[in-house]
């Protein structure tokens, strides 16, 4: 029996798992991500626990095909790590750090969004495809693109930055990237809530909501939720027929479809896999996305663009890291 | 001595060349593209002339490493040809057609825009880079993207369709792709002329020019050229200080920069190589492009985006086809 290990380093938690070569998960665990000291604790803590787990499951070093690690920052073609803003690590070679601490077990590193795309392609919604664009709708909109089994890692750390594709010229507020009218400003979980509040307050998805302002649609459920409103609430309200929520979801998915259309006209993946928290409301979001992306890609002859829901949830990165160890080490 | 052969099939002419393995061109020639009969004449004519040339230069079959052929339509990963609208060929496997007619010399096929990108990377402006986006400004705006030495061919024939990326919401006229506000509607040679005429006639790059209408800026050189106006004229006028021409070039390059910014946020190539007729005015266009693309890619930390001028002119596809034979056959 041969084994793979996947490590998914996040801003607060680092998850890891041991897999059989066929993708079966044997065990997974999560530890706090100890930030600082340029990542040394992350590498020490992760590998110490891997050694314990290997002992627990009587896995010999020679039976581990490899370890994959994904990081919340760009990883260049030579394995060098770019700036990880969430965990204050810059530089170094994560794969070498891991390998050195595990007596030379082979290791490979990748960006977390790319690893998640790889994970969904290996054992999730993208199984059977070789070209996948994974879109994660959370606080922001993340993107990872695999074409013909190869990660599109890019040359300046910008590949897959779908969230910051400009999709709206009339926006007046500035995104934290420094641009205006970015896809994630409307289509992330935060973005959908923003759009919903703007519509309920002003009847206009582009006019900023100001706390305490007069509300145009006090009858909408969105107004009742107030500060506590979540993206799931907006989707639930839309499902129940709330007019403002329906308009918000429609506007939000239109902006996302536009960005995905751009991805189609640049890389043209077989399938878009939508993950992240918001994707739990995929029953209401995916039909809209599938309908709208067609409008932005008239050159694509197929009538149906394949936008599907992710399957692995928060484990996608961990799966992908293990898959990278399987496919990218030898 | 080992040799490579590149064939570039265009809508009116088919160009071909014999190269040494190191990229030195030995001889090139051009024949009319005989359209119709689903391409049989193209394959027959091209290979007959290759046989003659091989004889002329005493090149033995065993010394030809391979033949590359590029086609004006999508070529999928398995070598299957999609619809070529200009030459009425659909389907089949161009590489197999060529190989069969040349006693089994190995052959490979690709899309022409992708081949041009490969050619510029092999022996042109992209030499030394491994990730290149080639943009051809002609009647339309064509795009070919190579990442880490691999062509991004896409899954529905839409990869690299930079010309049809939507960059303007306020456009009222319809592009021939069926969309509105496409990049090439402003940034191709035809597009730059369109923008210039609109500005000279109406003072507005988005308000259509109607032949015979009242002209707002009769003093502009653009108005004097009338129907004969070319993209080169617009660039020449801008260089000479014509206000309408300057505004047109600025607007046109802003739209192109926006599309290239999207390419950066999806694939993030090392360099953009600008070719095609309009690129002859690169002294005036490239500084604008390099300046404007920065505004559309705030996440790219490097201050200077590398947008450079192509070097191989109309031979890029032929070079690229030969390079494909070198790098993609074995």
XYZ file of C-alpha atoms in Angstrom:
660
model
C 0.000 0.000 0.000
C 1.290 3.465 -0.954
C 0.271 6.696 0.761
C 0.021 10.427 0.088
C -0.035 13.299 2.550
C -1.677 16.661 1.945
C -1.153 19.796 4.084
C -3.375 22.852 3.641
C -1.955 25.920 5.397
C -4.595 28.535 6.151
C -4.557 31.851 7.990
C -5.933 30.370 11.228
C -5.792 26.567 10.865
C -3.513 24.129 9.101
C -5.277 20.985 7.953
C -3.640 17.773 6.898
C -4.636 14.305 5.816
C -3.218 10.918 4.911
C -4.622 9.333 1.783
C -4.320 6.048 -0.009
C -2.983 6.360 -3.547
C -6.537 5.925 -4.903
C -7.750 9.043 -3.071
C -9.322 7.335 -0.040
C -8.887 9.503 3.057
C -7.445 7.533 5.974
C -7.289 10.281 8.582
C -7.353 14.056 8.731
C -6.556 16.550 11.447
C -6.302 20.283 12.033
C -3.930 22.387 14.111
C -3.674 26.107 14.755
C -1.468 27.920 12.283
C 1.322 29.460 14.349
C 2.125 32.545 12.374
C 5.330 34.542 12.752
C 9.023 33.636 12.599
C 8.611 33.387 8.832
C 6.726 30.102 8.979
C 9.162 27.927 10.896
C 6.455 26.793 13.352
C 4.108 25.840 10.549
C 6.719 23.535 9.072
C 7.820 22.149 12.481
C 4.287 21.591 13.796
C 2.962 20.056 10.574
C 5.764 17.575 10.177
C 5.841 16.583 13.861
C 2.184 15.595 13.630
C 2.719 13.799 10.351
C 5.415 11.678 11.996
C 2.997 10.808 14.830
C 0.245 9.891 12.399
C 2.576 7.763 10.299
C 3.504 5.868 13.475
C -0.132 5.537 14.538
C -1.062 3.978 11.207
C 2.213 2.021 10.911
C 3.088 3.776 7.666
C 6.728 3.421 6.683
C 8.576 6.292 5.072
C 9.266 4.287 1.915
C 5.519 3.826 1.425
C 4.792 7.558 1.340
C 4.848 8.614 -2.303
C 5.050 12.260 -1.356
C 3.746 15.201 0.631
C 1.966 18.185 -0.883
C 1.660 21.498 0.910
C -0.448 24.450 -0.144
C 0.126 27.989 1.066
C -2.085 31.105 1.103
C 0.164 32.979 -1.320
C 1.668 32.598 -4.763
C 4.033 29.668 -5.357
C 6.157 30.120 -8.467
C 7.179 27.441 -10.953
C 10.497 26.849 -9.171
C 8.707 26.264 -5.851
C 9.568 29.663 -4.415
C 6.903 31.209 -2.157
C 5.681 34.754 -2.741
C 4.115 37.041 -0.154
C 1.407 35.422 2.028
C -0.422 38.420 3.434
C -2.499 36.432 5.974
C 0.349 34.597 7.665
C 3.256 36.983 7.254
C 5.493 34.536 5.447
C 7.463 35.557 2.405
C 9.963 33.603 0.425
C 11.614 30.281 0.975
C 10.762 26.921 -0.522
C 7.926 25.231 1.444
C 8.450 21.860 -0.241
C 12.118 21.802 0.774
C 11.221 22.790 4.342
C 8.777 19.888 4.591
C 11.028 17.371 2.885
C 13.985 18.220 5.097
C 11.923 17.691 8.247
C 10.601 14.317 7.030
C 13.943 12.670 6.279
C 13.786 13.496 2.614
C 10.271 12.338 1.717
C 9.554 14.047 -1.579
C 7.415 17.164 -1.327
C 5.733 19.704 -3.595
C 4.161 23.102 -2.897
C 1.371 25.094 -4.524
C -0.924 28.052 -3.947
C -4.055 27.152 -1.935
C -6.602 28.173 -4.586
C -4.756 26.120 -7.185
C -4.530 23.172 -4.800
C -8.283 23.363 -4.163
C -8.874 23.235 -7.920
C -6.586 20.221 -8.148
C -8.392 18.556 -5.226
C -11.821 18.978 -6.789
C -10.434 17.588 -10.038
C -8.931 14.566 -8.273
C -11.760 13.476 -5.969
C -14.493 16.123 -6.148
C -16.833 17.785 -8.607
C -14.163 18.084 -11.297
C -13.424 14.341 -11.412
C -13.106 13.203 -15.005
C -12.162 16.672 -16.286
C -8.611 17.765 -17.061
C -9.246 21.520 -17.353
C -11.033 23.094 -14.417
C -11.536 26.592 -13.072
C -12.308 26.473 -9.353
C -14.048 29.553 -7.955
C -14.278 29.939 -4.185
C -16.966 32.315 -2.940
C -16.102 33.341 0.612
C -14.966 36.609 2.154
C -13.447 37.196 -1.264
C -13.654 35.406 -4.618
C -10.702 33.075 -5.159
C -9.767 31.344 -8.357
C -7.582 28.411 -9.352
C -7.150 27.283 -12.938
C -5.903 23.909 -14.164
C -5.514 23.430 -17.920
C -4.709 19.971 -19.286
C -3.726 18.879 -15.793
C -1.267 21.746 -15.314
C -1.740 24.526 -12.775
C -1.703 27.975 -14.352
C 0.517 29.522 -11.691
C 1.320 32.752 -13.529
C 4.442 34.883 -13.442
C 3.595 37.801 -11.116
C 1.324 36.115 -8.577
C -1.815 37.315 -10.373
C -3.052 34.140 -12.120
C -6.562 33.134 -11.096
C -7.247 36.497 -9.416
C -10.809 36.285 -10.665
C -12.061 38.219 -7.652
C -10.306 41.355 -8.797
C -11.370 41.318 -12.413
C -13.098 44.644 -13.061
C -16.724 44.008 -13.943
C -18.375 47.354 -13.215
C -17.382 50.860 -14.314
C -19.843 52.806 -12.204
C -18.630 51.702 -8.759
C -17.681 54.605 -6.484
C -16.135 52.703 -3.551
C -12.589 51.328 -3.624
C -11.849 47.592 -3.282
C -8.994 46.620 -0.944
C -6.914 45.739 -4.024
C -6.924 49.430 -4.925
C -9.230 48.965 -7.906
C -12.924 49.740 -8.301
C -15.765 47.513 -9.488
C -14.011 44.193 -8.793
C -15.962 40.962 -9.200
C -15.648 40.072 -5.508
C -17.081 43.419 -4.472
C -20.445 42.005 -5.615
C -20.100 38.233 -5.853
C -18.300 37.135 -2.673
C -20.346 36.378 0.460
C -19.500 39.872 1.674
C -20.276 41.266 -1.758
C -23.704 39.659 -1.995
C -24.605 41.131 1.414
C -23.340 44.539 0.231
C -25.434 44.395 -2.935
C -28.528 43.282 -0.997
C -28.223 46.124 1.517
C -27.728 48.667 -1.241
C -30.825 47.457 -3.080
C -33.005 47.345 0.050
C -31.831 50.773 1.143
C -31.602 52.614 -2.180
C -33.146 50.440 -4.861
C -29.754 50.576 -6.600
C -27.022 47.914 -6.373
C -24.357 50.542 -7.056
C -25.392 53.212 -4.568
C -23.602 52.673 -1.229
C -25.663 51.898 1.861
C -24.928 54.205 4.781
C -25.833 52.890 8.276
C -28.700 54.918 9.715
C -29.896 56.155 6.335
C -33.517 56.195 5.235
C -34.551 52.783 3.870
C -36.409 52.589 0.563
C -37.616 49.015 1.119
C -38.320 48.517 4.833
C -40.706 45.690 3.851
C -37.840 43.546 2.542
C -36.440 40.788 4.750
C -33.026 42.277 4.035
C -33.950 45.408 5.989
C -35.229 43.295 8.905
C -31.950 41.366 9.257
C -29.965 44.607 9.577
C -26.307 44.231 10.520
C -26.604 40.460 11.025
C -27.460 39.781 7.375
C -25.423 36.935 5.816
C -25.087 35.749 2.229
C -27.063 32.644 3.175
C -29.882 34.881 4.456
C -29.979 36.718 1.136
C -30.206 33.422 -0.752
C -32.882 32.098 1.630
C -34.897 35.301 1.204
C -34.563 35.088 -2.562
C -35.772 31.503 -2.462
C -38.791 32.714 -0.470
C -39.615 35.369 -3.074
C -38.243 38.542 -1.437
C -37.993 40.993 -4.353
C -34.889 42.836 -3.134
C -33.091 39.562 -2.400
C -33.986 38.206 -5.830
C -32.584 41.339 -7.460
C -29.416 41.127 -5.330
C -28.745 37.498 -6.209
C -29.371 38.238 -9.864
C -27.019 41.239 -9.910
C -24.335 39.377 -7.981
C -24.387 36.323 -10.251
C -24.410 38.548 -13.326
C -21.126 40.078 -12.175
C -19.626 36.672 -11.437
C -20.810 35.310 -14.799
C -19.120 38.224 -16.510
C -15.794 37.409 -14.831
C -16.181 33.706 -15.664
C -16.873 34.726 -19.246
C -13.509 36.470 -19.291
C -11.897 33.289 -17.967
C -13.533 31.422 -20.854
C -12.165 33.869 -23.415
C -8.663 33.622 -21.974
C -8.181 30.004 -20.849
C -11.483 28.283 -21.771
C -11.653 25.528 -19.127
C -14.014 22.560 -19.520
C -15.890 23.300 -16.334
C -16.279 25.883 -13.574
C -16.488 24.429 -10.065
C -18.059 26.794 -7.521
C -17.030 26.307 -3.894
C -16.871 28.245 -0.650
C -19.591 29.137 1.834
C -21.950 30.795 -0.633
C -21.986 27.673 -2.787
C -24.211 26.030 -0.140
C -27.009 27.991 -1.780
C -26.075 26.536 -5.142
C -29.682 25.517 -5.848
C -30.473 29.186 -6.397
C -27.076 30.453 -7.621
C -25.958 27.869 -10.190
C -28.961 28.020 -12.538
C -28.492 31.808 -12.670
C -24.769 31.471 -13.344
C -25.276 28.871 -16.059
C -27.865 31.072 -17.741
C -25.842 34.281 -17.526
C -22.425 33.001 -18.582
C -23.900 32.143 -21.994
C -24.656 35.839 -22.540
C -21.012 36.730 -21.936
C -19.568 34.032 -24.197
C -21.372 34.185 -27.533
C -18.358 32.577 -29.225
C -18.731 29.390 -27.207
C -20.854 27.180 -29.387
C -22.053 24.772 -26.722
C -25.357 25.984 -25.419
C -24.682 24.948 -21.889
C -21.712 26.221 -20.019
C -20.832 23.767 -17.326
C -20.901 25.559 -13.993
C -21.177 23.013 -11.182
C -21.002 22.894 -7.417
C -17.867 21.851 -5.523
C -18.002 18.658 -3.466
C -15.082 18.649 -1.052
C -15.919 21.757 0.986
C -13.048 22.943 3.158
C -11.073 19.776 2.460
C -10.460 20.640 -1.210
C -7.028 22.176 -0.533
C -5.893 19.197 1.531
C -7.060 16.771 -1.163
C -5.378 18.889 -3.805
C -2.093 18.998 -1.925
C -2.124 15.201 -1.760
C -3.025 14.981 -5.459
C -0.107 17.260 -6.286
C 2.168 14.847 -4.451
C 0.776 12.063 -6.629
C 0.895 13.797 -10.000
C 3.604 16.429 -9.765
C 6.459 14.767 -7.919
C 7.475 12.074 -10.376
C 22.077 18.474 -39.886
C 18.447 18.156 -38.761
C 15.540 20.176 -40.197
C 12.105 21.429 -39.279
C 9.259 22.472 -41.545
C 6.540 24.949 -40.657
C 3.287 25.492 -42.584
C 1.020 28.460 -41.850
C -2.393 28.093 -43.484
C -4.179 31.413 -43.946
C -7.448 32.418 -45.537
C -5.804 33.530 -48.813
C -2.187 32.287 -48.699
C -0.415 29.294 -47.220
C 3.149 30.021 -46.199
C 5.792 27.464 -45.433
C 9.457 27.359 -44.531
C 12.344 24.990 -43.910
C 14.404 25.685 -40.818
C 17.546 24.333 -39.256
C 17.048 22.923 -35.772
C 18.529 26.105 -34.291
C 15.835 28.275 -35.865
C 17.766 29.483 -38.922
C 15.404 29.901 -41.865
C 16.738 28.133 -44.976
C 13.945 28.915 -47.407
C 10.339 30.075 -47.309
C 7.599 30.211 -49.875
C 3.928 31.054 -50.231
C 1.120 29.527 -52.283
C -2.540 30.382 -52.708
C -4.798 28.628 -50.227
C -7.168 26.538 -52.304
C -10.270 26.545 -50.178
C -13.105 24.076 -50.584
C -13.299 20.260 -50.657
C -12.736 20.351 -46.899
C -9.076 21.218 -47.190
C -7.807 18.378 -49.364
C -6.059 20.817 -51.760
C -4.326 22.596 -48.900
C -2.817 19.353 -47.707
C -1.968 18.132 -51.232
C -0.467 21.438 -52.419
C 1.546 22.051 -49.240
C 3.119 18.635 -49.140
C 3.869 18.512 -52.883
C 5.884 21.719 -52.559
C 7.615 20.487 -49.406
C 8.767 17.403 -51.314
C 10.145 19.634 -54.094
C 11.955 21.856 -51.608
C 13.420 18.881 -49.771
C 14.799 17.652 -53.077
C 16.124 21.109 -53.997
C 18.050 21.351 -50.735
C 18.984 17.644 -50.703
C 17.202 17.095 -47.408
C 16.551 13.450 -46.631
C 13.351 12.400 -44.923
C 15.230 10.962 -41.943
C 16.756 14.390 -41.321
C 13.405 16.136 -40.954
C 12.560 16.157 -37.246
C 8.980 17.056 -37.983
C 6.438 19.272 -39.702
C 4.179 21.713 -37.909
C 1.009 23.071 -39.469
C -1.161 25.858 -38.135
C -4.766 26.405 -39.127
C -7.115 29.403 -38.866
C -9.428 27.621 -36.434
C -9.337 25.835 -33.095
C -7.185 22.709 -32.812
C -8.075 20.616 -29.780
C -5.684 18.716 -27.521
C -6.170 15.484 -29.501
C -5.260 17.256 -32.762
C -8.827 17.477 -34.012
C -9.631 20.612 -36.038
C -12.661 22.755 -35.169
C -14.520 25.068 -37.525
C -12.292 27.336 -39.653
C -14.688 30.049 -40.739
C -12.329 31.636 -43.316
C -11.473 28.511 -45.266
C -14.566 26.367 -44.831
C -12.781 23.419 -43.303
C -14.174 21.610 -40.315
C -12.942 18.517 -38.593
C -10.256 16.037 -39.439
C -6.740 15.824 -38.126
C -4.399 18.176 -40.059
C -1.255 16.602 -38.621
C -2.298 13.160 -39.804
C -3.150 14.513 -43.263
C 0.319 16.041 -43.577
C 2.163 13.062 -42.130
C 0.381 10.601 -44.435
C 1.340 12.646 -47.524
C 4.988 12.863 -46.452
C 5.645 9.156 -45.969
C 5.068 9.315 -42.241
C 7.231 12.290 -41.261
C 5.962 13.226 -37.833
C 3.596 16.185 -37.785
C 1.761 18.364 -35.301
C -1.068 20.891 -35.700
C -2.087 24.013 -33.815
C -4.261 27.089 -34.095
C -2.610 29.963 -35.990
C -2.724 32.521 -33.171
C -1.179 30.005 -30.797
C 1.470 29.095 -33.377
C 2.341 32.784 -33.818
C 2.815 33.077 -30.055
C 5.057 30.012 -30.139
C 7.017 31.451 -33.049
C 7.675 34.773 -31.320
C 8.767 32.836 -28.236
C 11.143 30.651 -30.274
C 12.866 33.203 -32.494
C 11.151 36.553 -32.012
C 10.341 39.110 -29.343
C 9.421 36.462 -26.773
C 12.780 34.686 -26.940
C 13.956 33.829 -23.458
C 10.442 33.810 -21.992
C 8.406 30.685 -21.319
C 5.003 32.329 -20.759
C 3.865 34.675 -23.490
C 0.592 36.225 -24.581
C 0.743 37.178 -28.244
C -1.773 39.794 -29.364
C -2.266 40.370 -33.078
C -3.811 43.702 -34.047
C -5.205 43.399 -37.553
C -8.732 43.337 -38.930
C -9.551 41.824 -35.556
C -7.629 41.315 -32.343
C -6.224 37.782 -32.096
C -4.678 36.187 -29.071
C -2.441 33.201 -28.370
C -1.337 32.240 -24.889
C 1.604 30.017 -23.936
C 2.139 29.271 -20.248
C 5.283 27.419 -19.142
C 5.878 26.401 -22.739
C 2.398 24.888 -23.141
C -0.237 26.292 -25.480
C -3.481 27.129 -23.683
C -5.720 25.617 -26.345
C -8.949 25.639 -24.351
C -11.891 23.269 -24.446
C -14.550 25.041 -26.523
C -12.408 26.905 -29.063
C -12.563 30.143 -27.047
C -9.090 30.303 -25.435
C -7.178 33.453 -26.345
C -10.275 35.161 -27.778
C -8.997 38.426 -26.369
C -10.625 40.366 -29.186
C -14.088 39.496 -27.931
C -13.573 40.267 -24.283
C -16.240 42.817 -23.337
C -14.536 46.055 -22.330
C -17.304 48.624 -22.757
C -20.887 48.586 -21.484
C -22.160 51.650 -23.321
C -21.610 50.404 -26.900
C -24.766 50.447 -29.024
C -23.529 48.625 -32.145
C -23.221 44.837 -32.346
C -19.882 43.093 -32.971
C -19.876 40.245 -35.486
C -19.476 37.791 -32.580
C -22.948 38.772 -31.439
C -21.723 40.686 -28.400
C -21.384 44.426 -27.770
C -18.382 46.432 -26.587
C -15.752 43.847 -27.578
C -12.074 44.777 -27.296
C -11.494 44.459 -31.035
C -14.340 46.850 -31.792
C -11.959 49.593 -30.573
C -8.443 48.177 -30.604
C -8.064 46.361 -33.932
C -6.902 48.316 -36.993
C -10.556 48.573 -38.024
C -11.480 49.487 -34.477
C -8.963 52.296 -34.177
C -10.281 53.796 -37.427
C -13.853 53.466 -36.089
C -12.953 55.236 -32.842
C -11.101 58.002 -34.690
C -14.038 58.667 -37.032
C -16.480 58.738 -34.128
C -14.345 61.239 -32.230
C -13.755 63.489 -35.253
C -17.442 63.423 -36.188
C -19.101 63.500 -32.765
C -16.443 64.190 -30.161
C -17.468 60.872 -28.572
C -15.704 57.510 -29.099
C -18.942 55.657 -28.386
C -21.332 57.569 -30.645
C -21.486 55.918 -34.079
C -20.316 57.871 -37.129
C -22.889 58.019 -39.916
C -21.530 58.743 -43.426
C -22.734 62.121 -44.592
C -23.405 63.441 -41.085
C -22.357 66.840 -39.811
C -18.714 66.777 -38.621
C -17.838 68.282 -35.242
C -14.095 68.461 -35.963
C -13.599 69.219 -39.680
C -10.168 70.647 -38.777
C -8.874 67.214 -37.738
C -6.729 65.248 -40.195
C -9.091 62.343 -39.558
C -11.920 64.238 -41.257
C -9.676 65.075 -44.227
C -8.798 61.417 -44.882
C -12.473 60.430 -45.090
C -13.212 56.893 -46.236
C -9.551 56.133 -46.955
C -8.473 56.546 -43.322
C -6.263 53.687 -42.067
C -5.037 52.803 -38.583
C -1.548 53.868 -39.633
C -2.941 57.283 -40.628
C -4.511 57.682 -37.195
C -1.186 56.836 -35.519
C 0.716 59.174 -37.846
C -1.754 61.997 -37.117
C -1.452 61.359 -33.384
C 2.330 61.516 -33.665
C 1.911 64.887 -35.422
C -0.258 66.236 -32.616
C -3.769 65.923 -34.101
C -6.031 66.184 -31.040
C -8.751 63.812 -32.286
C -6.167 61.233 -33.324
C -4.444 61.464 -29.952
C -7.752 60.903 -28.193
C -8.573 57.958 -30.475
C -5.250 56.217 -29.875
C -5.601 56.797 -26.140
C -9.136 55.392 -26.023
C -8.213 52.423 -28.204
C -5.164 51.463 -26.133
C -7.132 51.909 -22.913
C -9.600 49.274 -24.128
C -6.798 46.934 -25.156
C -5.003 47.455 -21.837
C -8.189 46.553 -20.040
C -8.449 43.245 -21.929
C -4.760 42.509 -21.315
C -5.355 43.239 -17.633
C -7.993 40.505 -17.644
C -5.470 38.140 -19.243
C -3.074 38.992 -16.399
C -5.681 38.210 -13.759
C -6.517 34.895 -15.374
C -3.254 33.485 -16.751
C -0.611 36.097 -15.794
C 1.954 35.654 -18.604
C 5.475 37.051 -18.290
C 5.146 39.267 -21.321
C 2.650 40.529 -23.891
C 3.929 40.560 -27.480
C 1.991 42.897 -29.783
C 1.990 42.012 -33.478
C -0.058 42.633 -36.601
C -0.228 45.653 -38.883
C -1.056 48.211 -36.199
C 2.054 47.221 -34.246
C 4.135 49.041 -36.877
C 3.135 52.179 -34.998
C 4.440 50.657 -31.791
C 6.474 53.773 -30.966
C 3.221 55.522 -30.159
C 1.100 52.565 -29.007
C 3.377 50.595 -26.669
C 4.204 53.351 -24.178
C 0.449 53.965 -23.819
C -0.259 50.267 -23.347
C 2.506 49.836 -20.789
C 1.215 52.804 -18.847
C -2.448 51.819 -18.954
C -2.151 48.115 -18.152
C -0.743 49.052 -14.730
C -4.025 50.784 -13.904
C -5.944 47.588 -14.629
C -3.671 45.296 -12.623
C -3.140 46.860 -9.194
C -2.378 43.409 -7.756
C 0.681 42.991 -9.964
C 3.497 44.267 -7.821
C 6.018 44.881 -10.575
C 5.770 48.464 -11.628
C 6.398 47.757 -15.255
C 4.223 45.428 -17.183
C 6.180 44.048 -20.063
C 4.329 44.840 -23.276
C 6.694 44.575 -26.240
C 6.570 44.625 -30.009
C 6.577 41.446 -32.116
C 9.578 40.801 -34.356
C 8.629 38.161 -36.893
C 5.817 39.977 -38.701
C 3.738 37.705 -40.907
C 6.238 34.871 -40.510
C 5.413 34.290 -36.837
C 2.935 31.494 -37.565
C 5.351 29.676 -39.870
C 8.144 29.932 -37.282
C 5.768 28.762 -34.600
C 4.610 25.775 -36.618
C 8.258 24.728 -37.026
C 8.904 25.297 -33.317
C 5.929 23.100 -32.489
C 7.490 20.359 -34.568
C 10.663 20.755 -32.529
C 9.138 20.907 -29.056
C 5.837 19.077 -29.252
C 6.514 16.002 -31.323
C 8.916 14.081 -29.138
